[in-house]
Tab-separated table of C-alpha atoms in Angstrom:
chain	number	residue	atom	x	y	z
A	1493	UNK	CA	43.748	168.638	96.010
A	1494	UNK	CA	45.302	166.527	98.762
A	1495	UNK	CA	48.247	164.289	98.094
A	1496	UNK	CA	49.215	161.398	100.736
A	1497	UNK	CA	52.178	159.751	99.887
A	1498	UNK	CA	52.904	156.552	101.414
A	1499	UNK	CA	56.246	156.627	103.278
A	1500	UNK	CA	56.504	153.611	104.808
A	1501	UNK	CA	53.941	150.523	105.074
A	1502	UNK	CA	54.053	146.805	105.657
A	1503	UNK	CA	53.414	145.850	101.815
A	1504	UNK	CA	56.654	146.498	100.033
A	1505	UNK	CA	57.126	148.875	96.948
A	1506	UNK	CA	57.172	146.737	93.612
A	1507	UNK	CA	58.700	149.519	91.981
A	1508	UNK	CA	61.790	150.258	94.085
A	1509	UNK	CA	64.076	149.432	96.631
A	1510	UNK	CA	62.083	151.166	99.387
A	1511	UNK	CA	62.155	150.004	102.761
A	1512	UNK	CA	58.980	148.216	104.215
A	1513	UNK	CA	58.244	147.302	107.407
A	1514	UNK	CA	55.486	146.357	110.269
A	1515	UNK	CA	54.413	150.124	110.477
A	1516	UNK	CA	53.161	153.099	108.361
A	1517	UNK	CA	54.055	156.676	108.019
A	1518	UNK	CA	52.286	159.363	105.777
A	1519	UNK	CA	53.295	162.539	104.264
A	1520	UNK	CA	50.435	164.533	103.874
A	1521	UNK	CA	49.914	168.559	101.854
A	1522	UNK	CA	47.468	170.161	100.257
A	1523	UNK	CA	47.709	173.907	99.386
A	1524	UNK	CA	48.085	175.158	103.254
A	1525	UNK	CA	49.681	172.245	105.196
A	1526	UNK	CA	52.483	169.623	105.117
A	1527	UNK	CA	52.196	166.967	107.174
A	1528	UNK	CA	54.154	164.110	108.663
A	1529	UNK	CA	51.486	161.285	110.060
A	1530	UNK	CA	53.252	158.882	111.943
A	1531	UNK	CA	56.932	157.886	111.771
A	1532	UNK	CA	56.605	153.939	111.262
A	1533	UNK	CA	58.761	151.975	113.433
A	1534	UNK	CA	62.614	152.765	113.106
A	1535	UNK	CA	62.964	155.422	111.147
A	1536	UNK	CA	63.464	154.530	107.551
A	1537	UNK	CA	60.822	156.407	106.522
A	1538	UNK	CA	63.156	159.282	106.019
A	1539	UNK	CA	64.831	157.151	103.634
A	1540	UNK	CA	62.155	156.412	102.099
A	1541	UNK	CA	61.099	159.708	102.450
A	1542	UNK	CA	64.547	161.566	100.628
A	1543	UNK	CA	64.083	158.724	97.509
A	1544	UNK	CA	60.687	160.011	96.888
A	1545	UNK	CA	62.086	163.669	97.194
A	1546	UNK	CA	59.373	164.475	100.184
A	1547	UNK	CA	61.119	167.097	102.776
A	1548	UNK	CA	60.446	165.752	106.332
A	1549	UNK	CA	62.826	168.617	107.298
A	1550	UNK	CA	60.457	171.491	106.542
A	1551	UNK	CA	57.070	170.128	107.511
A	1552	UNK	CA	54.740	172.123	109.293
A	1553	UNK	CA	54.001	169.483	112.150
A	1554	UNK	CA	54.296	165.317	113.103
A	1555	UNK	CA	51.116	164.014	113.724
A	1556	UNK	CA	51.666	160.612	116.189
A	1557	UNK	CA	48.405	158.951	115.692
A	1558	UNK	CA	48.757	156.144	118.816
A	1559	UNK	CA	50.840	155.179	121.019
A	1560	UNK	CA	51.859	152.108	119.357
A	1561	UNK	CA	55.410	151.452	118.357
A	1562	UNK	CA	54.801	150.408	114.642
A	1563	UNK	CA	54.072	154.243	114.294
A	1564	UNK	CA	56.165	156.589	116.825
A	1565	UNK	CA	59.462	153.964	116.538
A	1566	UNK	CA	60.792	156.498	113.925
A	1567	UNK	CA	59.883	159.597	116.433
A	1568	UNK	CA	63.870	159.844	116.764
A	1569	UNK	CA	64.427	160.044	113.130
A	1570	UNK	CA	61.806	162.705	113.024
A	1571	UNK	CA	63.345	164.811	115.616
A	1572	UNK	CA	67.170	164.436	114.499
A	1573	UNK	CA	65.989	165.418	110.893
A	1574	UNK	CA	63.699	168.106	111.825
A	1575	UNK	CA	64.719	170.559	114.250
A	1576	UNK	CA	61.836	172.923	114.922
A	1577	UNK	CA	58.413	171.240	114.035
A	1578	UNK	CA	55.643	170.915	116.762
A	1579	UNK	CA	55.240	167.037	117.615
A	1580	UNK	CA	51.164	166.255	118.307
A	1581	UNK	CA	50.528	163.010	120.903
A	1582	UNK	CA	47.659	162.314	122.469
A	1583	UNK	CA	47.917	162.332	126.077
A	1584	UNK	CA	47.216	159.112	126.892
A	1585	UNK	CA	49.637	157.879	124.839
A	1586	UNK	CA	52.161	158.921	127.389
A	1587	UNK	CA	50.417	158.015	130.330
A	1588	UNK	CA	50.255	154.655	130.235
A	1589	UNK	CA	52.129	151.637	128.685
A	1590	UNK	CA	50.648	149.640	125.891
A	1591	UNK	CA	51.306	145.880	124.932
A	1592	UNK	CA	50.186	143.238	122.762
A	1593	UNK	CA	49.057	139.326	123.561
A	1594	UNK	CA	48.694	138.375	119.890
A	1595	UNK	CA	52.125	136.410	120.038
A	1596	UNK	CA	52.864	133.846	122.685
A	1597	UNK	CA	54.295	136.764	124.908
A	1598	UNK	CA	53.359	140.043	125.812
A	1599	UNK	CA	55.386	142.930	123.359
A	1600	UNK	CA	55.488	146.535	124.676
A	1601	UNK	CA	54.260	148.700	122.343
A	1602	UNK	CA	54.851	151.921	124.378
A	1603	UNK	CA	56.118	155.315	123.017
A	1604	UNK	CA	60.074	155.637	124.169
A	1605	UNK	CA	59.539	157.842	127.043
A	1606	UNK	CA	62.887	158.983	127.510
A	1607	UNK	CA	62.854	160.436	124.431
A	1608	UNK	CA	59.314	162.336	124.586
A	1609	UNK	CA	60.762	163.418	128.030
A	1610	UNK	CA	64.052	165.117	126.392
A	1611	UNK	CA	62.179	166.971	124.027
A	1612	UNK	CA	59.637	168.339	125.835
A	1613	UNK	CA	59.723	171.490	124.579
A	1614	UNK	CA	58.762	170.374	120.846
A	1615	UNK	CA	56.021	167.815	122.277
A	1616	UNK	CA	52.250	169.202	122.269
A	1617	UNK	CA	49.860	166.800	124.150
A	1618	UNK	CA	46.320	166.465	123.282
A	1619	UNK	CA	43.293	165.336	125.701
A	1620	UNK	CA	40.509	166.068	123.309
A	1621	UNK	CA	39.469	166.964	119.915
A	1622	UNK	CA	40.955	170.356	118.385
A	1623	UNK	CA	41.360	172.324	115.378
A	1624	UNK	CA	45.221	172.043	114.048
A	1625	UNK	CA	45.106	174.417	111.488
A	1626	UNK	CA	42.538	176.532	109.690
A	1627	UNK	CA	41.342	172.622	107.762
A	1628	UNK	CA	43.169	170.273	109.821
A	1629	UNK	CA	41.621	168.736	112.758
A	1630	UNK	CA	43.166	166.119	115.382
A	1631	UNK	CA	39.945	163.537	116.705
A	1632	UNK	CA	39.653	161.399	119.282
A	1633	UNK	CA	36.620	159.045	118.588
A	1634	UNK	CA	34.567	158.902	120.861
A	1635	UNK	CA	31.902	157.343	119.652
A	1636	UNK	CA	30.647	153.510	119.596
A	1637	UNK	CA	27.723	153.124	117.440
A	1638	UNK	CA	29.294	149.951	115.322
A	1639	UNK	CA	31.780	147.498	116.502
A	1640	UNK	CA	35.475	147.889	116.721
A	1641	UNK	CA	38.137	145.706	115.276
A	1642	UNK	CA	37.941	142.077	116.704
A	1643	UNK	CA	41.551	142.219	117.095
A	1644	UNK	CA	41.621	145.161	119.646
A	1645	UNK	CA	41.252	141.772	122.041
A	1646	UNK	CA	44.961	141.319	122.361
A	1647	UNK	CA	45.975	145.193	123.221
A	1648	UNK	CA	45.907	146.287	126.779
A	1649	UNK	CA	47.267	149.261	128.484
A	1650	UNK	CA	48.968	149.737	132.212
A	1651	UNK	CA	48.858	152.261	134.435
A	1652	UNK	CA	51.454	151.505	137.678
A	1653	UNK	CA	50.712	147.804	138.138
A	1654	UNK	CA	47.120	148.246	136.945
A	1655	UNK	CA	46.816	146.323	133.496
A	1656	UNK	CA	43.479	146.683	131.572
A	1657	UNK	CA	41.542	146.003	127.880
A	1658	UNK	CA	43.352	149.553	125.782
A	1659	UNK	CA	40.337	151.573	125.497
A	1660	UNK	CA	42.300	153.376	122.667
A	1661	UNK	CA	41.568	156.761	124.323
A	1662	UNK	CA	45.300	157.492	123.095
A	1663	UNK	CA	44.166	157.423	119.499
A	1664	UNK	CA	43.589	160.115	117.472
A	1665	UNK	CA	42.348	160.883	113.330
A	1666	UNK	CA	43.359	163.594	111.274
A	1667	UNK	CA	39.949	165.258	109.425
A	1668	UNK	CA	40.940	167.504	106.406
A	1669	UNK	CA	38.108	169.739	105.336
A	1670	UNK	CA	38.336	170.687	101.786
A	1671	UNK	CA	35.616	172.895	100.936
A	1672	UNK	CA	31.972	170.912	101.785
A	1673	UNK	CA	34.025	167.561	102.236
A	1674	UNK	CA	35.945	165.984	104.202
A	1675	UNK	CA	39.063	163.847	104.059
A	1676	UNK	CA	39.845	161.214	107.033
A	1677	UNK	CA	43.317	160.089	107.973
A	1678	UNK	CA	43.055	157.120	110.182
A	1679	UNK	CA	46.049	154.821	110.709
A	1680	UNK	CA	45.272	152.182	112.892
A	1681	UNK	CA	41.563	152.626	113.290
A	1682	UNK	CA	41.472	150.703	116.658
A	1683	UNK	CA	38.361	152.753	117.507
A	1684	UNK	CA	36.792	151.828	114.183
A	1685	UNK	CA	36.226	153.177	110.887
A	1686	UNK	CA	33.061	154.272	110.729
A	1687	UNK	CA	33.149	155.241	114.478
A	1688	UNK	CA	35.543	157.422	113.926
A	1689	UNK	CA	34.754	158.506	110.642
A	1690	UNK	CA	31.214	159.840	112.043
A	1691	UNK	CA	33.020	161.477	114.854
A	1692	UNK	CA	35.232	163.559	112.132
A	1693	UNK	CA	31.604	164.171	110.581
A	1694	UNK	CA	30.254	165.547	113.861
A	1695	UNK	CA	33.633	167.845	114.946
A	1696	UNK	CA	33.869	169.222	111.578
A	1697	UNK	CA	30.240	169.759	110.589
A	1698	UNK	CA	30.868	168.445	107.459
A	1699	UNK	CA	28.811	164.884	106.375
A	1700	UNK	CA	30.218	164.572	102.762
A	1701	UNK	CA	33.294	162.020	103.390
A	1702	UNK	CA	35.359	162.833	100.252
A	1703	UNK	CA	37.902	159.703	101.196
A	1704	UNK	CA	39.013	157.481	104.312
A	1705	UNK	CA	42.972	156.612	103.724
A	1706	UNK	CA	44.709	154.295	106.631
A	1707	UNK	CA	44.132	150.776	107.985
A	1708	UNK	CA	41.594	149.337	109.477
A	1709	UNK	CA	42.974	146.496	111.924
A	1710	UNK	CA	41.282	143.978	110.549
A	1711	UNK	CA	44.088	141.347	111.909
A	1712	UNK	CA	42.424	137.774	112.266
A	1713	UNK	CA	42.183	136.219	109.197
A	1714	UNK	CA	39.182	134.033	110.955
A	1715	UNK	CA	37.114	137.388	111.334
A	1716	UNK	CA	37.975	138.798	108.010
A	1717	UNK	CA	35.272	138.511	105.806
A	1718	UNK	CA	32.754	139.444	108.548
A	1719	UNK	CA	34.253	142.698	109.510
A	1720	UNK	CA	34.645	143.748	106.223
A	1721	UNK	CA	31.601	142.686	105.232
A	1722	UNK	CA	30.212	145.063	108.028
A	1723	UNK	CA	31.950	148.157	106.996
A	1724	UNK	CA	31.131	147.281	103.467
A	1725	UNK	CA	27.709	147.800	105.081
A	1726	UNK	CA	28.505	151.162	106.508
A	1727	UNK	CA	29.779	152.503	103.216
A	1728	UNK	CA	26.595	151.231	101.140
A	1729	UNK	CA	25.095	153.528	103.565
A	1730	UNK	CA	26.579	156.504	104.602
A	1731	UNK	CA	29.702	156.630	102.204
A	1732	UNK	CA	28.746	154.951	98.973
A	1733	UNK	CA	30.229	158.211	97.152
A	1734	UNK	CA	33.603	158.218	98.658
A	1735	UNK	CA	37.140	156.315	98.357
A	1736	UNK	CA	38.891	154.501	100.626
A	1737	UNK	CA	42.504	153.613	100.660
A	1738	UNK	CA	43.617	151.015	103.050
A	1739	UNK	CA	46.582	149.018	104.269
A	1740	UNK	CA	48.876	148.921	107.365
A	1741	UNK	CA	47.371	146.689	109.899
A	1742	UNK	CA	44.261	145.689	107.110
A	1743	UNK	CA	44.938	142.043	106.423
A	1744	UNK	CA	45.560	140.609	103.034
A	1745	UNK	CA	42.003	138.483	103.479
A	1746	UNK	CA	40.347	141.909	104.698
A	1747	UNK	CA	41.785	143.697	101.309
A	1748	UNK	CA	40.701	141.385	98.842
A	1749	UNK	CA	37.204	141.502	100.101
A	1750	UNK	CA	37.204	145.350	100.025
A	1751	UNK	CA	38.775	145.494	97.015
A	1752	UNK	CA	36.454	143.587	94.845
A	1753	UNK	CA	34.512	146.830	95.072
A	1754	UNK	CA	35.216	149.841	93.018
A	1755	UNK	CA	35.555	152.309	96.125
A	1756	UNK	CA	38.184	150.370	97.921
A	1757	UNK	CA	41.918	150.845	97.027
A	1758	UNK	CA	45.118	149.017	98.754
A	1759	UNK	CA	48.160	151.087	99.356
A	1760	UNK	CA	51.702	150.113	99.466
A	1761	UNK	CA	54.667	151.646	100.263
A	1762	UNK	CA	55.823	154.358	97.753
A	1763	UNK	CA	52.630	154.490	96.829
A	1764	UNK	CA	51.448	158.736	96.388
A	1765	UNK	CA	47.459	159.450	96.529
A	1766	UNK	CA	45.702	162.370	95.047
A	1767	UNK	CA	42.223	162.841	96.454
């Protein structure tokens, strides 16, 4: 069994007096592995983190899905707390800065630099798919058989004075093999769900999807129903058996489309998932 507890994520706790904010961090274990995905953005996730009595101190590694700020802001937090751990970051995500035009001006989304620079020596920087442990995989997508999120319009990235549409090469997906089936961990899912979630099919070898947990950046209320209505598509599909958990960056029109159906579930933070 895997358990994903919900650190930190835009949708406040109804339970508690967790912190919430525009950003998401995991904690993910199963029987080999503990796992920090993502560290939100500014660090109140170990907060969050102690009140739920999950030990960011003694996980195994930090997974930094994107560059995006809204999930390495807490990278410091991370670092202060935990003192040996092996820090995973795409390549990319360090090679270029990242902003956003949704807003009337341009917000830098970058990774703090400085920082990845000082701790070099815990940093491990990934260019393509590889196995993390002996179930744990980091994936790029690279695949682009069905459309990507309608709100990957604002994002660009620049390299020197060159500014261009983010391809979202810096993004990465956890896949969790348990047994015959796999798990997916996808927090932003710029590339696309069901891109990437084929892409975890083909790197692992394994076609069952078990569950998808993350968000789906379906960010323009206008485009809402028609891009869930496609993955809903997808799923009928190729995934009808599985669950999907979603939040983060999935828009409250998005989730009450998806959630009409039985295989859909919106997160929160606090929440903890057993899959």
């Amino acid at each position: 069994m895997i358990r994903i507890a919900i650190l930190i994520d835009n949708t406040p706790d109804a339970k508690s007096a967790l912190h919430s904010e525009k950003g998401l961090s995991l904690y993910v274990e199963d029987d080999k592995n503990r796992i920090l995905c993502d560290t939100g953005l500014s660090g109140a996730f170990a907060d969050n983190a102690r009140a739920l009595a999950f030990d960011v101190s003694n996980v195994d590694f930090c997974f930094l899905s994107h560059a995006h700020v809204d999930h390495t802001g807490g990278l410091h937090r991370f670092l202060d707390i935990n003192k040996n751990s092996t820090v995973y970051i795409a390549e990319e995500a360090i090679a270029a800065r990242y902003f956003s035009y949704r807003h009337a001006r341009s917000h830098d989304l970058s990774v703090d630099f400085d920082l990845v620079k000082a701790n070099a020596n815990r940093m491990h920087t990934l260019r393509s798919s590889a196995w993390l442990t002996e179930n744990v995989a980091a994936v790029f997508c690279r695949q682009n058989l069905y459309a990507q999120p309608f709100g990957n319009k604002y994002l660009t990235k620049k390299i020197g004075a060159t500014e261009l549409p983010d391809d979202f090469a810096h993004e990465m997906s956890l896949a969790i093999v348990e047994g015959d089936e796999l798990i997916v961990v996808s927090s932003c899912s710029h590339c696309g769900a069901a891109n990437i979630i084929e892409t975890c099919k083909a790197f692992t070898g394994k076609t069952i999807l078990r569950a998808f947990v993350g968000g789906l950046h379906f960010v323009d209320d206008s485009m809402a129903k028609n891009e869930a209505e496609n993955l809903l598509s997808y799923v009928n599909k190729h995934a009808k058996h599985a669950k999907f958990y979603v939040g983060h960056c999935t828009s409250e029109p998005a989730k009450a489309i998806l959630c009409e159906q039985e295989q859909f579930c919106a997160f929160a933070t606090g929440d903890i998932i057993s899959i």
